[in-house]
Coordinates of C-alpha atoms in Angstrom, one line a residue:
M1 CA -6.3 15.6 -14.2
K2 CA -6.8 11.8 -14.0
Q3 CA -11.5 11.6 -13.5
V4 CA -10.6 8.4 -11.6
I5 CA -7.1 6.5 -10.3
I6 CA -6.7 2.9 -9.1
I7 CA -4.1 2.0 -7.2
G8 CA -3.6 -2.1 -7.6
Y9 CA -2.8 -4.4 -10.2
G10 CA -5.9 -7.3 -8.8
P11 CA -9.9 -8.1 -9.2
A12 CA -11.0 -5.6 -7.3
G13 CA -9.9 -2.7 -8.8
I14 CA -9.2 -4.5 -13.0
S15 CA -13.0 -5.2 -12.5
A16 CA -14.3 -1.6 -11.2
A17 CA -11.4 -0.3 -14.8
I18 CA -13.2 -2.7 -17.1
Y19 CA -17.1 -1.5 -15.8
L20 CA -15.6 2.0 -15.5
K21 CA -14.1 2.0 -19.1
R22 CA -17.1 0.9 -20.6
A23 CA -19.2 2.9 -19.3
G24 CA -17.2 6.3 -20.5
V25 CA -14.9 7.0 -17.8
N26 CA -11.3 6.6 -18.8
P27 CA -9.4 5.5 -15.7
L28 CA -5.4 4.7 -15.2
V29 CA -5.1 1.7 -13.6
I30 CA -1.5 2.4 -10.6
G31 CA 0.0 -1.1 -9.2
K32 CA 4.0 -2.8 -8.6
D33 CA 3.8 -6.5 -9.8
Y34 CA 0.8 -7.9 -8.2
G35 CA -0.7 -6.9 -4.5
S36 CA -3.8 -9.1 -4.6
F37 CA -2.7 -12.8 -2.9
A38 CA -4.2 -14.5 -5.3
A39 CA -2.1 -14.4 -8.3
G40 CA -0.1 -16.3 -5.0
N41 CA -2.6 -18.7 -5.5
E42 CA -0.5 -21.9 -7.0
V43 CA -4.6 -23.1 -8.3
I44 CA -7.7 -22.1 -7.8
D45 CA -10.6 -24.5 -8.8
N46 CA -13.4 -22.4 -7.4
Y47 CA -14.2 -20.0 -10.0
Y48 CA -16.9 -19.4 -11.7
G49 CA -16.1 -20.6 -15.6
F50 CA -13.2 -22.4 -16.4
A51 CA -14.0 -26.2 -17.0
E52 CA -10.4 -26.8 -16.0
E53 CA -8.1 -25.6 -13.0
I54 CA -6.1 -22.5 -14.1
S55 CA -3.3 -20.8 -12.0
G56 CA -3.9 -17.4 -9.5
R57 CA -0.9 -15.9 -11.7
T58 CA -2.8 -16.4 -15.2
L59 CA -6.1 -15.3 -13.3
I60 CA -5.2 -12.5 -12.9
D61 CA -2.8 -11.8 -16.3
N62 CA -5.9 -12.2 -18.1
G63 CA -7.8 -10.0 -15.7
I64 CA -5.0 -7.4 -16.4
K65 CA -4.9 -8.5 -21.0
Q66 CA -8.9 -8.1 -20.5
A67 CA -8.2 -4.3 -20.1
Q68 CA -5.5 -3.8 -22.0
R69 CA -7.7 -4.5 -24.9
L70 CA -10.9 -2.3 -23.8
G71 CA -8.4 0.4 -24.1
V72 CA -7.6 0.8 -19.8
E73 CA -4.3 3.2 -18.7
L74 CA -1.9 1.3 -17.5
T75 CA 1.6 1.8 -15.7
N76 CA 2.6 -0.7 -13.5
E77 CA 5.3 1.3 -11.4
P78 CA 5.2 1.9 -7.4
V79 CA 2.5 4.0 -5.5
I80 CA 4.9 6.0 -2.5
G81 CA 2.8 8.4 -1.7
L82 CA -1.1 10.1 -1.3
S83 CA -2.4 13.0 -0.5
E84 CA -5.3 14.8 -0.5
S85 CA -4.9 18.2 -3.2
E86 CA -7.1 21.1 -4.0
S87 CA -8.3 19.1 -6.8
G88 CA -8.8 16.0 -5.1
F89 CA -5.7 14.3 -5.3
S90 CA -2.0 14.0 -6.0
V91 CA -0.5 10.4 -6.1
K92 CA 3.2 10.1 -6.0
T93 CA 5.3 7.6 -7.9
E94 CA 8.4 7.3 -7.8
H95 CA 8.6 8.3 -10.8
R96 CA 6.5 10.9 -11.3
E97 CA 3.3 12.8 -9.3
Y98 CA -0.7 12.3 -11.4
Q99 CA -3.7 14.2 -10.2
A100 CA -6.9 13.1 -9.3
K101 CA -10.3 13.8 -8.9
T102 CA -11.4 10.2 -7.4
V103 CA -9.7 7.6 -6.1
L104 CA -9.9 3.9 -5.6
L105 CA -7.3 2.3 -3.7
A106 CA -7.9 -1.6 -4.3
T107 CA -3.9 -3.3 -3.0
G108 CA -5.4 -6.1 -1.8
K109 CA -4.2 -6.6 1.8
H110 CA -0.9 -7.1 2.6
R111 CA 1.0 -9.3 5.2
L112 CA 3.6 -8.4 7.8
A113 CA 6.1 -6.6 6.6
L114 CA 8.4 -8.5 8.9
H115 CA 8.8 -12.1 10.5
K116 CA 10.4 -11.7 12.5
P117 CA 11.0 -12.4 16.5
G118 CA 9.1 -9.5 18.0
F119 CA 8.0 -7.7 15.2
K120 CA 4.2 -8.5 16.0
K121 CA 5.2 -8.1 20.3
F122 CA 6.8 -4.3 19.3
L123 CA 4.1 -3.4 16.2
G124 CA 2.4 0.0 17.3
K125 CA 4.8 0.1 20.3
G126 CA 8.1 1.2 18.9
I127 CA 7.4 -0.3 15.7
S128 CA 5.6 2.4 13.1
L129 CA 4.9 1.7 9.4
C130 CA 3.9 4.9 9.3
A131 CA 6.8 7.8 9.8
T132 CA 3.8 10.7 8.7
C133 CA 1.8 9.8 11.5
D134 CA 3.7 8.5 13.8
G135 CA 7.1 10.7 13.6
F136 CA 6.1 12.8 15.4
F137 CA 6.1 10.9 18.9
Y138 CA 10.2 10.5 18.8
R139 CA 11.0 14.1 18.9
K140 CA 14.1 13.9 18.8
K141 CA 14.3 10.1 20.2
K142 CA 17.3 7.6 18.3
L143 CA 15.4 6.1 15.4
A144 CA 15.9 3.1 13.2
I145 CA 14.2 3.0 9.7
I146 CA 13.2 -0.7 7.4
G147 CA 13.9 -0.8 3.0
T148 CA 15.7 -0.1 0.8
G149 CA 13.6 1.9 -2.1
K150 CA 12.2 4.9 -3.2
Y151 CA 9.5 4.2 -0.6
M152 CA 12.0 4.6 2.5
L153 CA 13.7 7.4 1.1
S154 CA 10.1 9.2 1.5
E155 CA 9.4 8.1 4.7
L156 CA 12.8 8.9 5.5
T157 CA 12.3 12.9 4.9
H158 CA 9.4 13.1 7.3
L159 CA 11.4 11.7 9.8
E160 CA 13.8 14.1 9.2
R161 CA 12.3 16.4 10.0
V162 CA 11.8 14.8 13.9
T163 CA 15.3 14.4 14.4
D164 CA 18.8 13.3 12.5
D165 CA 19.1 10.2 15.0
I166 CA 18.3 7.7 12.4
T167 CA 20.2 5.1 11.8
I168 CA 18.9 3.0 8.3
F169 CA 19.5 -0.9 8.4
T170 CA 19.2 -2.7 5.2
N171 CA 18.0 -6.4 5.8
G172 CA 20.7 -7.3 4.0
K173 CA 19.5 -6.2 1.1
P174 CA 22.0 -4.0 -1.2
F175 CA 21.0 -0.3 -0.9
N176 CA 23.6 2.0 -3.0
E177 CA 22.0 5.6 -2.4
V178 CA 24.5 7.9 -0.6
T179 CA 23.4 9.0 2.1
K180 CA 24.0 11.5 5.7
Y181 CA 23.4 8.6 7.4
P182 CA 24.9 5.3 9.3
V183 CA 23.8 1.9 7.6
V184 CA 23.6 -1.2 8.6
N185 CA 24.1 -3.6 5.8
D186 CA 23.7 -7.2 8.4
P187 CA 19.9 -9.0 8.1
I188 CA 18.1 -8.3 11.0
K189 CA 17.4 -11.1 13.6
S190 CA 15.2 -10.6 15.7
F191 CA 13.7 -6.7 18.0
I192 CA 14.2 -6.6 21.4
G193 CA 12.3 -5.3 24.5
D194 CA 10.5 -5.4 27.6
S195 CA 6.2 -3.4 27.1
R196 CA 8.1 -1.2 24.2
L197 CA 10.9 -1.4 21.3
Q198 CA 14.3 -0.6 22.7
A199 CA 17.1 -2.7 20.0
I200 CA 16.8 -4.8 16.7
H201 CA 19.3 -7.4 16.9
T202 CA 21.4 -8.1 13.7
K203 CA 23.6 -10.8 13.0
N204 CA 26.5 -9.7 14.7
E205 CA 25.4 -6.7 16.6
T206 CA 22.3 -5.7 19.2
Y207 CA 21.5 -1.6 18.5
E208 CA 19.8 0.6 20.8
C209 CA 16.4 2.2 19.5
D210 CA 13.5 4.4 20.7
G211 CA 11.6 3.5 17.1
A212 CA 11.7 1.5 14.7
F213 CA 9.8 2.9 11.5
V214 CA 9.1 0.0 8.9
A215 CA 9.7 1.2 4.4
I216 CA 9.5 -2.0 2.6
G217 CA 8.8 -1.9 -0.9
T218 CA 5.7 -0.4 -0.9
P219 CA 3.1 1.3 0.8
S220 CA -0.5 -1.5 1.1
A221 CA -3.5 0.6 1.5
L222 CA -3.4 0.3 5.0
E223 CA -0.2 3.1 5.0
F224 CA -2.4 5.2 3.0
A225 CA -4.9 5.1 5.6
Q226 CA -3.4 5.8 8.1
T227 CA -1.7 8.9 6.2
L228 CA -4.4 10.5 5.4
G229 CA -6.8 10.0 8.9
I230 CA -9.0 7.5 6.9
I231 CA -11.8 5.8 9.5
M232 CA -10.3 1.6 9.8
D233 CA -11.5 -1.6 12.4
K234 CA -9.1 -3.1 12.7
Q235 CA -7.0 -4.2 9.8
N236 CA -10.2 -3.2 7.8
I237 CA -11.0 -0.4 5.9
V238 CA -14.5 0.8 6.3
V239 CA -16.6 2.1 3.8
D240 CA -20.4 3.2 3.2
D241 CA -22.4 1.5 0.8
T242 CA -20.8 3.4 -1.8
Y243 CA -17.6 2.8 -1.0
Q244 CA -16.4 5.2 0.0
T245 CA -14.8 5.8 2.7
N246 CA -14.6 9.5 5.2
I247 CA -12.4 11.1 2.6
R248 CA -15.0 12.6 -0.1
G249 CA -14.2 11.2 -4.0
L250 CA -11.8 8.1 -1.9
F251 CA -13.4 4.5 -2.3
A252 CA -12.2 0.6 -2.3
A253 CA -13.2 -2.2 -2.4
G254 CA -11.6 -5.9 -2.0
D255 CA -9.7 -7.1 0.2
I256 CA -8.8 -4.6 2.8
I257 CA -12.2 -4.0 3.1
G258 CA -12.7 -7.4 4.3
G259 CA -15.4 -10.0 4.5
K260 CA -14.5 -12.7 2.1
L261 CA -11.1 -13.0 0.4
Q262 CA -12.4 -14.8 -2.0
I263 CA -11.9 -13.2 -5.9
A264 CA -15.9 -13.2 -6.6
K265 CA -16.1 -11.5 -3.8
A266 CA -13.8 -8.9 -5.3
V267 CA -14.3 -8.4 -8.8
Y268 CA -18.4 -7.8 -7.2
D269 CA -16.7 -5.8 -5.0
G270 CA -15.0 -3.7 -8.7
M271 CA -18.3 -3.5 -10.2
M272 CA -20.3 -1.9 -7.8
V273 CA -17.6 0.7 -6.3
A274 CA -17.5 1.2 -10.2
E275 CA -20.8 2.4 -10.2
A276 CA -20.4 4.9 -7.8
I277 CA -17.4 6.8 -8.8
Y278 CA -19.0 7.0 -11.9
D279 CA -22.7 8.3 -10.3
C280 CA -19.8 10.6 -8.1
L281 CA -17.9 11.6 -10.6
K282 CA -21.8 13.0 -12.8
K283 CA -22.8 14.7 -9.6
N284 CA -19.8 16.7 -9.4
A285 CA -19.6 17.6 -13.2
A286 CA -23.2 18.9 -13.2

């Protein structure tokens, strides 16, 4: 049982981990590659303390190295599931499942999953990013699921509970799993429909469907929020003044809670949420 699991390798998550470790709490940080928008910036020249320009990737790397130097436990695994448990929370990765008393969501903001014509138009109108949230509405319907990895397979198990008419779309990516469902390997060209999604058009053919579930890569904090029933305001997770969501013991910080999407703000969030998590753990231990 971990005291706290931090999901995200960005400035908010790593900053929180450093402050928690220095306060005597041993966090586990789980991340996959670089979820932070900062890592994609070629040059950063507005962050305090650097006489020379620094790349976003270098800045993120330095933060991770600092956490490692202090003895913070980090693991490079994609998180594919987050749920409440009797003792707190269960965090599922591709390889194992962790239990934690508290969880911090600090994954940053993921951009839209598919930049294809019709995707934005039908998002929420036939296109969904959460099988556990919306699968029920498609009982016995004809469904598409888009993806190739462990996250897609996890979402597929939820859709199997509501229908057996499912087609997997790899969008041109390799897929080597054995499955009883038909697999379309063609790249997706567009999503088609009137007021709602009616079909997916690929390079070679058009496939009718009642709904499409996107499960590419790993889920973002937004998908976790939908699954758990976390209160949202547009695309931001709502937190109180202690960075706690409406679910006790579940915290969020960084870009995902809105405000200025700046590294300085994310680092500040990390410092403040670390204090809040420490107080939460201390109060529960009393």
